[in-house]
CSV table of C-alpha atoms in Angstrom, one decimal:
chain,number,residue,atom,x,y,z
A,55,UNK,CA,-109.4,18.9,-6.3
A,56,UNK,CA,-107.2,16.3,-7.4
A,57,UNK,CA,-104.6,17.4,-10.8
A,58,UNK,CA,-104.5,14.7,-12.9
A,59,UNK,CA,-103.7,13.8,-16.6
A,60,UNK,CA,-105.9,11.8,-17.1
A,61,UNK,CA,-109.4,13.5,-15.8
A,62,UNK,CA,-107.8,17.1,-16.0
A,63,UNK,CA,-109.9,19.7,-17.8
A,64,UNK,CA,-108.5,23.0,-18.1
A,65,UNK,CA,-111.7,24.3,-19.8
A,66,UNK,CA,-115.1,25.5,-18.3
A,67,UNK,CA,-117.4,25.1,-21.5
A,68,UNK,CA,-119.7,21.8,-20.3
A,69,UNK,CA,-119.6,20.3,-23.7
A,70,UNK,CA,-115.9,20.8,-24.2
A,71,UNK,CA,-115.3,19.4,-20.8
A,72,UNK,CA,-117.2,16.3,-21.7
A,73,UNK,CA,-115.3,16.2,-25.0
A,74,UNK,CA,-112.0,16.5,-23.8
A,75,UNK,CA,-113.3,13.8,-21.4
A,76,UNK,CA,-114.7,10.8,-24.5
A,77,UNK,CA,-111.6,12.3,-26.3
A,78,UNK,CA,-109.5,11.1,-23.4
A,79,UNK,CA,-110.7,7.7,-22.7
A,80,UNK,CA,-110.8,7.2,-26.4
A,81,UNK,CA,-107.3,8.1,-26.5
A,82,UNK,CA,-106.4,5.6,-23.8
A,83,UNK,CA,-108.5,2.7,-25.3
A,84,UNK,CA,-106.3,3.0,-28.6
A,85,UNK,CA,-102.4,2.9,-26.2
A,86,UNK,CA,-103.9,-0.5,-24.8
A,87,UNK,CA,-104.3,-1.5,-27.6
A,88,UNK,CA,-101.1,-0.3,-28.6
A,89,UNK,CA,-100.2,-2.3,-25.5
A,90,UNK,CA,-101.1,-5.4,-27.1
A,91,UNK,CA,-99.3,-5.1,-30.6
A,92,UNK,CA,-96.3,-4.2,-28.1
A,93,UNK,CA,-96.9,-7.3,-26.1
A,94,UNK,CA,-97.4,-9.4,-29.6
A,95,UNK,CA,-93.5,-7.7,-30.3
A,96,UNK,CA,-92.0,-9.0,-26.8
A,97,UNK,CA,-93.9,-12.3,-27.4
A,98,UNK,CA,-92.0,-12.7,-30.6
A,99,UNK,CA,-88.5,-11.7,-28.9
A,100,UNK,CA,-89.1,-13.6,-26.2
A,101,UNK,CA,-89.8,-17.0,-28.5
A,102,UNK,CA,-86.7,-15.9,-30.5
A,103,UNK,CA,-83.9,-14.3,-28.5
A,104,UNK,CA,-82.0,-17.6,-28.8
A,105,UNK,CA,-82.2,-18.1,-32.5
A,106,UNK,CA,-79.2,-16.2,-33.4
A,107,UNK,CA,-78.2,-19.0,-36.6
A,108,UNK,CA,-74.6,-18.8,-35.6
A,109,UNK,CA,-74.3,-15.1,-35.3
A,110,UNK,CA,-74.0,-12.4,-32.5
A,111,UNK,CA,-76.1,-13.0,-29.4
A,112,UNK,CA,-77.0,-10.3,-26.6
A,113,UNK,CA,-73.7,-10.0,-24.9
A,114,UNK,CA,-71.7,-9.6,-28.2
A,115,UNK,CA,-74.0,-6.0,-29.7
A,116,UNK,CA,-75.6,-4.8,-26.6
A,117,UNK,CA,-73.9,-1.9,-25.0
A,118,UNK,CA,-75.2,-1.3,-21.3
A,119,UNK,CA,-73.4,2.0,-20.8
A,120,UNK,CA,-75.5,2.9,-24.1
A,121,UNK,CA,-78.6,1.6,-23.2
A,122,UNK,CA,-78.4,3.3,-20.5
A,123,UNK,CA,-77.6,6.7,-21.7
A,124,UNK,CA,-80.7,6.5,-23.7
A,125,UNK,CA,-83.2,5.2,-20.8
A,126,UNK,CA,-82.0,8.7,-19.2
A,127,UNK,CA,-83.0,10.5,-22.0
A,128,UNK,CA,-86.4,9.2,-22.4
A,129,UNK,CA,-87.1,9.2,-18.5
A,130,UNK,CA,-86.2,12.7,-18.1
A,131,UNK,CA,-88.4,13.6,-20.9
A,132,UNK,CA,-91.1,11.8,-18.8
A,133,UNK,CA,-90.2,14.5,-16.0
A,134,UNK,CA,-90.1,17.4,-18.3
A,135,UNK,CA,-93.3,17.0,-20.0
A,136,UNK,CA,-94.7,16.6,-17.0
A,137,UNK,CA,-93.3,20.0,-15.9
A,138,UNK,CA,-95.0,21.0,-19.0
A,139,UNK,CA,-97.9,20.0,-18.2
A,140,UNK,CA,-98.1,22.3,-15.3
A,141,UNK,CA,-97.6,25.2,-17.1
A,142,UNK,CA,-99.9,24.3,-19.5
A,143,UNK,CA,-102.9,24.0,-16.5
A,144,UNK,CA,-101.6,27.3,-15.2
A,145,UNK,CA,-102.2,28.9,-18.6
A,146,UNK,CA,-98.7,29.7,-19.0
A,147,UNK,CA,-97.7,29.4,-22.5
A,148,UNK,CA,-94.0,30.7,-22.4
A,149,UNK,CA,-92.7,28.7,-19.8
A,150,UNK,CA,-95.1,25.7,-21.6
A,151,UNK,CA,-93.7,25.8,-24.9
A,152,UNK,CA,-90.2,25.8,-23.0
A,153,UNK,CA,-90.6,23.0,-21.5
A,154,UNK,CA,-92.0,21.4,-24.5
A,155,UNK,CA,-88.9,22.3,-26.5
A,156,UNK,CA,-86.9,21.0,-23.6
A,157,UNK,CA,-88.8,17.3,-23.6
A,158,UNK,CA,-89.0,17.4,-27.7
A,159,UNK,CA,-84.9,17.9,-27.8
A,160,UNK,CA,-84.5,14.9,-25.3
A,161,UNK,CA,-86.4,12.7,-27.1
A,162,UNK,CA,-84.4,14.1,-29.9
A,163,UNK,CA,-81.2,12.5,-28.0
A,164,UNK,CA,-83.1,9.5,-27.1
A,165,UNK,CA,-84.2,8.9,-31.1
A,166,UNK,CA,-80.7,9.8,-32.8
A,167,UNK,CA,-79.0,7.3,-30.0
A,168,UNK,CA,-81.2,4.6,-31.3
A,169,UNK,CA,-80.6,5.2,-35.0
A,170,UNK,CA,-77.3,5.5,-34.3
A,171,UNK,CA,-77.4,2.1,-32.5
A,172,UNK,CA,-79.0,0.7,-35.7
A,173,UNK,CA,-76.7,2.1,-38.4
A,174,UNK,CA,-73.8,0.3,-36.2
A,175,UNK,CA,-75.1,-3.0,-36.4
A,176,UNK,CA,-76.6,-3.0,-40.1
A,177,UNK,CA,-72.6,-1.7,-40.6
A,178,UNK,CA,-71.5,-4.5,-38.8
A,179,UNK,CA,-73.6,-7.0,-40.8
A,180,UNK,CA,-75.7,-7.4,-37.9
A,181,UNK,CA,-78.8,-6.2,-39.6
A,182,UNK,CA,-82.4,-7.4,-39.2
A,183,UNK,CA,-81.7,-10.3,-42.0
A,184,UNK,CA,-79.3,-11.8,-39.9
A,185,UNK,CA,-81.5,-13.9,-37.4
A,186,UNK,CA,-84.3,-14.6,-36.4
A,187,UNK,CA,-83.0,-13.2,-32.8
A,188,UNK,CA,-82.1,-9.9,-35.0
A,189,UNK,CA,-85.0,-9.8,-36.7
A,190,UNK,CA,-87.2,-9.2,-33.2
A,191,UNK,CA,-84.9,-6.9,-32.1
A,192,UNK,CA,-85.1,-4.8,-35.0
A,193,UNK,CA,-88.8,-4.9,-34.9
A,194,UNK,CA,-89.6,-4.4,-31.0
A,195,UNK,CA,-87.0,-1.4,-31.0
A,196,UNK,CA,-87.9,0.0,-34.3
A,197,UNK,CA,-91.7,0.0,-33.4
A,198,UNK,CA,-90.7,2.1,-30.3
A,199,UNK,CA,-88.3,3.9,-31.6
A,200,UNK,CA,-91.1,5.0,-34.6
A,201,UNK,CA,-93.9,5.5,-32.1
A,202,UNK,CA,-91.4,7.8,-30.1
A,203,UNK,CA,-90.6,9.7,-33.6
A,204,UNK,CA,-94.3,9.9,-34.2
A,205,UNK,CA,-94.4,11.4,-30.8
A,206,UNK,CA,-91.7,14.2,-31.3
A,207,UNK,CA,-93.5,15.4,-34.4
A,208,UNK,CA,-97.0,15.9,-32.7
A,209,UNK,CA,-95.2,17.6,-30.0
A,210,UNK,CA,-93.7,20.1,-32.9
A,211,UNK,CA,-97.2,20.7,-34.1
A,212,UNK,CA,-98.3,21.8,-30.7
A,213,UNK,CA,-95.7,23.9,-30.1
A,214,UNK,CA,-96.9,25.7,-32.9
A,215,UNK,CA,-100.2,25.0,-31.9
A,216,UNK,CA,-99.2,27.1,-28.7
A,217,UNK,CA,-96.9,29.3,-30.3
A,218,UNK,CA,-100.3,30.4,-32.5
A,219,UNK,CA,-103.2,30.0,-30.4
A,220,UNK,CA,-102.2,29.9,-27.1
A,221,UNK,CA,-103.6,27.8,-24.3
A,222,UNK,CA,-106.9,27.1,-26.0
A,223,UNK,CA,-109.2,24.3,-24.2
A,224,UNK,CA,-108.8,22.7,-27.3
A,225,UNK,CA,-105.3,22.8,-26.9
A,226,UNK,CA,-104.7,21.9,-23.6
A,227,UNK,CA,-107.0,18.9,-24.3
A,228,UNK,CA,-105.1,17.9,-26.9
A,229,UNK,CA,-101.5,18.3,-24.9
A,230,UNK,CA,-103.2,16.0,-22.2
A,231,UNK,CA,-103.5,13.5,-25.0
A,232,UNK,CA,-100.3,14.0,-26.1
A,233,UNK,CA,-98.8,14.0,-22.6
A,234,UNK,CA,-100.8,10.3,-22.1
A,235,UNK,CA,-99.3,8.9,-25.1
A,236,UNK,CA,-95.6,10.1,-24.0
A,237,UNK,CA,-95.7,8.6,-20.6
A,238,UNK,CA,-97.1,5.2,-22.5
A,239,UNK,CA,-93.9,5.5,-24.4
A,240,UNK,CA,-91.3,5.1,-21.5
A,241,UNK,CA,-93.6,2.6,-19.3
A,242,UNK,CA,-93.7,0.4,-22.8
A,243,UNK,CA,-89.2,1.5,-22.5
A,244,UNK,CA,-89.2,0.1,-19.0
A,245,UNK,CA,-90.2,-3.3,-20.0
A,246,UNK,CA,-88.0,-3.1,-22.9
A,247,UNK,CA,-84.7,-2.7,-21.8
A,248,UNK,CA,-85.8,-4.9,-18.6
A,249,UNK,CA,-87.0,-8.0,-21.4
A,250,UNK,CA,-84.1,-6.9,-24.6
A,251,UNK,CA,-81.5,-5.7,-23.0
A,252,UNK,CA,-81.4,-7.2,-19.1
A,253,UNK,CA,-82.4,-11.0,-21.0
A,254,UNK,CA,-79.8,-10.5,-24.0
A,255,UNK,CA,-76.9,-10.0,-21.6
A,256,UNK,CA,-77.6,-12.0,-18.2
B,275,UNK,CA,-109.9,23.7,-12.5
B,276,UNK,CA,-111.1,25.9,-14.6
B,277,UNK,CA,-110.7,30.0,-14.5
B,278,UNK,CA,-107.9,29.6,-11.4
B,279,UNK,CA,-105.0,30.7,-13.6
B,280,UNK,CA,-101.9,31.0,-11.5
B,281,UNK,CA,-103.7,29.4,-8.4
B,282,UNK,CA,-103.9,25.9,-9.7
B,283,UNK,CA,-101.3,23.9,-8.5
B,284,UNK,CA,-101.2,25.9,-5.2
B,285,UNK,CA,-104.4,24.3,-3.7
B,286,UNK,CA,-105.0,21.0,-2.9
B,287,UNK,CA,-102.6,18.0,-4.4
B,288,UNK,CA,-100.0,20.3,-6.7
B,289,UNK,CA,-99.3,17.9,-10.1
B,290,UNK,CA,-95.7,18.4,-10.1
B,291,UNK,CA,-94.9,17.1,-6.7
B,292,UNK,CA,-96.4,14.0,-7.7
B,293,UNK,CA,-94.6,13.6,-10.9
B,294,UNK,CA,-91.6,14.8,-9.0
B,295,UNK,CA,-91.5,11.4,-6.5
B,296,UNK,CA,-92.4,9.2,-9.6
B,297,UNK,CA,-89.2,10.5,-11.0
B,298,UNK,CA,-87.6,9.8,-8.2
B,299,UNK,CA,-88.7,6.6,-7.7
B,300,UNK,CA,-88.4,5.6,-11.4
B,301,UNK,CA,-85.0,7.3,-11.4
B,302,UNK,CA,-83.8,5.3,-8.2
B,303,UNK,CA,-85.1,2.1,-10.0
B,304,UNK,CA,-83.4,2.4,-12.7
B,305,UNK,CA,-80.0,3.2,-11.5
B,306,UNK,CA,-80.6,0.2,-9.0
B,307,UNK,CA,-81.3,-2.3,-12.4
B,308,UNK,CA,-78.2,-1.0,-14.6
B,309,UNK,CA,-76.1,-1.1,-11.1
B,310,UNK,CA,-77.0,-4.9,-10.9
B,311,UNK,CA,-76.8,-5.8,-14.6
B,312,UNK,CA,-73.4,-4.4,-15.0
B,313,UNK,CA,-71.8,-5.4,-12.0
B,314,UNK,CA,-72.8,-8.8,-12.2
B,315,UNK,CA,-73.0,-9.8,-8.4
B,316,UNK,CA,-75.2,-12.2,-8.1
B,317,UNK,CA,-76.4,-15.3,-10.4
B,318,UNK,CA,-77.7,-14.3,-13.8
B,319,UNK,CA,-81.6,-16.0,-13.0
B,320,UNK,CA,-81.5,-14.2,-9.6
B,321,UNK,CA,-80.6,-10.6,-11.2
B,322,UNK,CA,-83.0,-11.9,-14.1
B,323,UNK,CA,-86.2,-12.1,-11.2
B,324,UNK,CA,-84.7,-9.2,-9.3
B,325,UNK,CA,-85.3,-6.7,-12.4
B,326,UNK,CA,-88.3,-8.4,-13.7
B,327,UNK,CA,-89.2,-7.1,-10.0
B,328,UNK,CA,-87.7,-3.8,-10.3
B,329,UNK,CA,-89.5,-2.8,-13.7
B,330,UNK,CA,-92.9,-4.1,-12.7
B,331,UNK,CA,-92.5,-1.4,-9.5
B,332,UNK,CA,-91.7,1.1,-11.7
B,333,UNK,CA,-94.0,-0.1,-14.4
B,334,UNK,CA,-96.9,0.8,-11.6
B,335,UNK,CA,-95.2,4.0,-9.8
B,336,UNK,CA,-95.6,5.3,-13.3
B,337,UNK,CA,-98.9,5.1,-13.9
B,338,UNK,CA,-99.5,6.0,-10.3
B,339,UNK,CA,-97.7,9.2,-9.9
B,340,UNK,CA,-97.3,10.1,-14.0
B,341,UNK,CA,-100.8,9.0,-15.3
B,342,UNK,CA,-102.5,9.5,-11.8
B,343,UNK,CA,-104.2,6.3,-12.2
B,344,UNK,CA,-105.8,5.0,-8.8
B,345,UNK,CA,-108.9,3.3,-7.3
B,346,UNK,CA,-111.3,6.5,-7.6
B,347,UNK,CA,-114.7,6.6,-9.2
B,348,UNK,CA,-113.4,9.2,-12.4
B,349,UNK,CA,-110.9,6.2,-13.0
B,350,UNK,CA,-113.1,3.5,-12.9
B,351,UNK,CA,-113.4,2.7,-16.5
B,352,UNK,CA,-109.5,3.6,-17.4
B,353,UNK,CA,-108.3,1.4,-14.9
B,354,UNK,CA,-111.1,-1.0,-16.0
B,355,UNK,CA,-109.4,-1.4,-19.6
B,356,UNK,CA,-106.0,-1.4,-18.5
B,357,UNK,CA,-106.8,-4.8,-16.1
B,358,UNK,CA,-108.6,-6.5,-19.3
B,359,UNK,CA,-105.9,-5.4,-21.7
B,360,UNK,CA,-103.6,-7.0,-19.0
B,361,UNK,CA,-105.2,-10.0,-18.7
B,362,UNK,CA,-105.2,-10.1,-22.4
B,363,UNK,CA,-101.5,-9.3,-22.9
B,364,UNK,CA,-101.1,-12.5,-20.2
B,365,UNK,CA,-102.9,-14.6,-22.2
B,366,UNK,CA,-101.4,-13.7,-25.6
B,367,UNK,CA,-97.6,-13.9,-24.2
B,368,UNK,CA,-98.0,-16.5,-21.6
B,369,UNK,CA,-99.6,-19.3,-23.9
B,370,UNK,CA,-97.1,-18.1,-26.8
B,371,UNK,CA,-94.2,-18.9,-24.6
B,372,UNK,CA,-95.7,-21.8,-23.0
B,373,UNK,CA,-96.1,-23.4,-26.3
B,374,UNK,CA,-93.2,-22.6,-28.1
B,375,UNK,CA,-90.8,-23.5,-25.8
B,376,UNK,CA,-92.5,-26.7,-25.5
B,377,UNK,CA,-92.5,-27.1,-28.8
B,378,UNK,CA,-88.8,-26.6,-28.9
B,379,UNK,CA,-88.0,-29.4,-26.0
B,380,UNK,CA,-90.3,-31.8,-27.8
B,381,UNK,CA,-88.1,-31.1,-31.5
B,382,UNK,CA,-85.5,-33.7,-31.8
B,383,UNK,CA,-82.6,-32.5,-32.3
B,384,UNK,CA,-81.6,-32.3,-36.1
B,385,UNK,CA,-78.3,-32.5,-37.0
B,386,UNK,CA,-77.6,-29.8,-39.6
B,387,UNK,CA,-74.4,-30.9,-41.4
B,388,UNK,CA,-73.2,-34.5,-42.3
């Protein structure tokens, strides 16, 4: 009797179960491909993180303290949906949806940090159109940063979902789902400050 | 898993202490990387390998202890997809660098203003 998120199956209906199972491997053949447009991203920073055409570089916009502020954010978010996730197996929709709230509000943190980031540099003149090193930035950390937003509004919808129909094998299948694509979103992080941020300054 | 309500973490392997030592791990990871970023002790290419090291262990404690994924039959196929999509993503990013950079070293250098 092994919990996990990926082969979990709250429900006992057979043809649910088996469901909730194609459902779930569906949903994890579409994040790697997800992997590779993200891979395609870090390709395309990696070729041109030196092509700054005489403006900023790494060391000059990229705030460590910050960075790391909002890795804690989305890693703790991890945690808590995980936490979640628990409640959600033991049929426990209070403390679920609590938990939920409490993951949706860090990513929340993690997603108004980054825009934040982003209407500093465009302020700055250090928008996308700058450089070709600019340019990858912007588009490897806004694809993240949209997939994350994505993200906090499916977990709104099954907060409501929960909220309204309670811990329906439907909806815990679709939670595991959502709970896959959440933990994609801070192992795709993990590479991202390591390859951005980490490469940019050193 | 099915009707055990409230029982269903206490038997067997309970979910949350495994996600509980991923955080851990990933948490200890990640303080470790900023820690040696910031601080700047050693050379920038050895801090460079060190974190490349550091995120690939956390890359793989995560999908160990948050997505569960492991050598058992039930995640044969996931785990399946996730080496081609690997070998794929090596593929795509290693040849993209390998030629681009040497197309760069073979450019001559152009001299932009006269």
């Amino acid at each position: 009797m092994s919990s996990t998120t990926l082969t979990d199956h709250p429900e006992s209906d057979h043809h649910l179960h088996d469901a909730t199972e194609n459902a779930t491997f569906g949903f994890w053949l579409y994040l790697m491909t997800d992997c590779i447009l993200f891979a395609s991203l870090f390709a395309t920073y990696a070729v041109l993180y030196q092509n700054t055409a005489s403006g900023p570089g790494g060391p000059e916009i990229f705030d460590l303290p910050y960075v790391f502020g909002e890795t804690m954010f989305l890693l703790v978010s991890a945690f808590t949906n995980g936490v979640a996730m628990s409640f959600v197996y033991k049929k426990d929709r209070q403390k679920a949806v609590f938990w939920l709230i409490v993951t949706a509000l860090l990513g929340l943190g993690f997603i108004v940090m980054e825009v934040n980031e982003f209407i500093h540099l465009i302020g700055e003149g250090n928008g996308p159109d700058r450089s070709g090193f600019l340019s990858a930035f912007f588009g490897l950390v806004g694809t993240h940063g949209a997939h994350v937003s994505i993200g906090l509004i499916w977990m709104a919808v099954m907060i409501g979902q929960l909220l309204i129909k309670g811990v329906t094998p439907k909806v815990s299948s679709r939670l595991i789902r959502l709970s896959l694509f959440w933990h994609f979103l801070d192992i795709v992080w993990v590479c991202l400050f390591t390859v951005v941020y980490f490469f940019g300054v050193a | 898993m099915s009707a055990n309500h409230s029982h269903a973490a206490n038997h067997g392997e309970n979910p949350l202490r495994s996600h509980v030592i991923g955080f851990a791990i990933s948490l200890a990871l990640t303080f470790f990387s900023f820690g040696l970023v910031m601080s700047g002790v050693l050379a920038s290419s050895t801090t460079l390998v060190v974190v490349v090291i550091a995120a690939a262990m956390q890359v793989f404690a995560q999908f160990h202890y948050f997505l569960h994924l492991d050598s058992s039959s039930t995640q044969r196929m996931n785990v399946m997809v996730l080496i081609y999509t690997i070998v794929i993503i090596a593929i795509l990013v290693g040849l993209s660098l390998w030629i681009m950079y040497n197309t760069h070293i073979r450019m001559m250098p152009i001299p932009m203003a006269r």
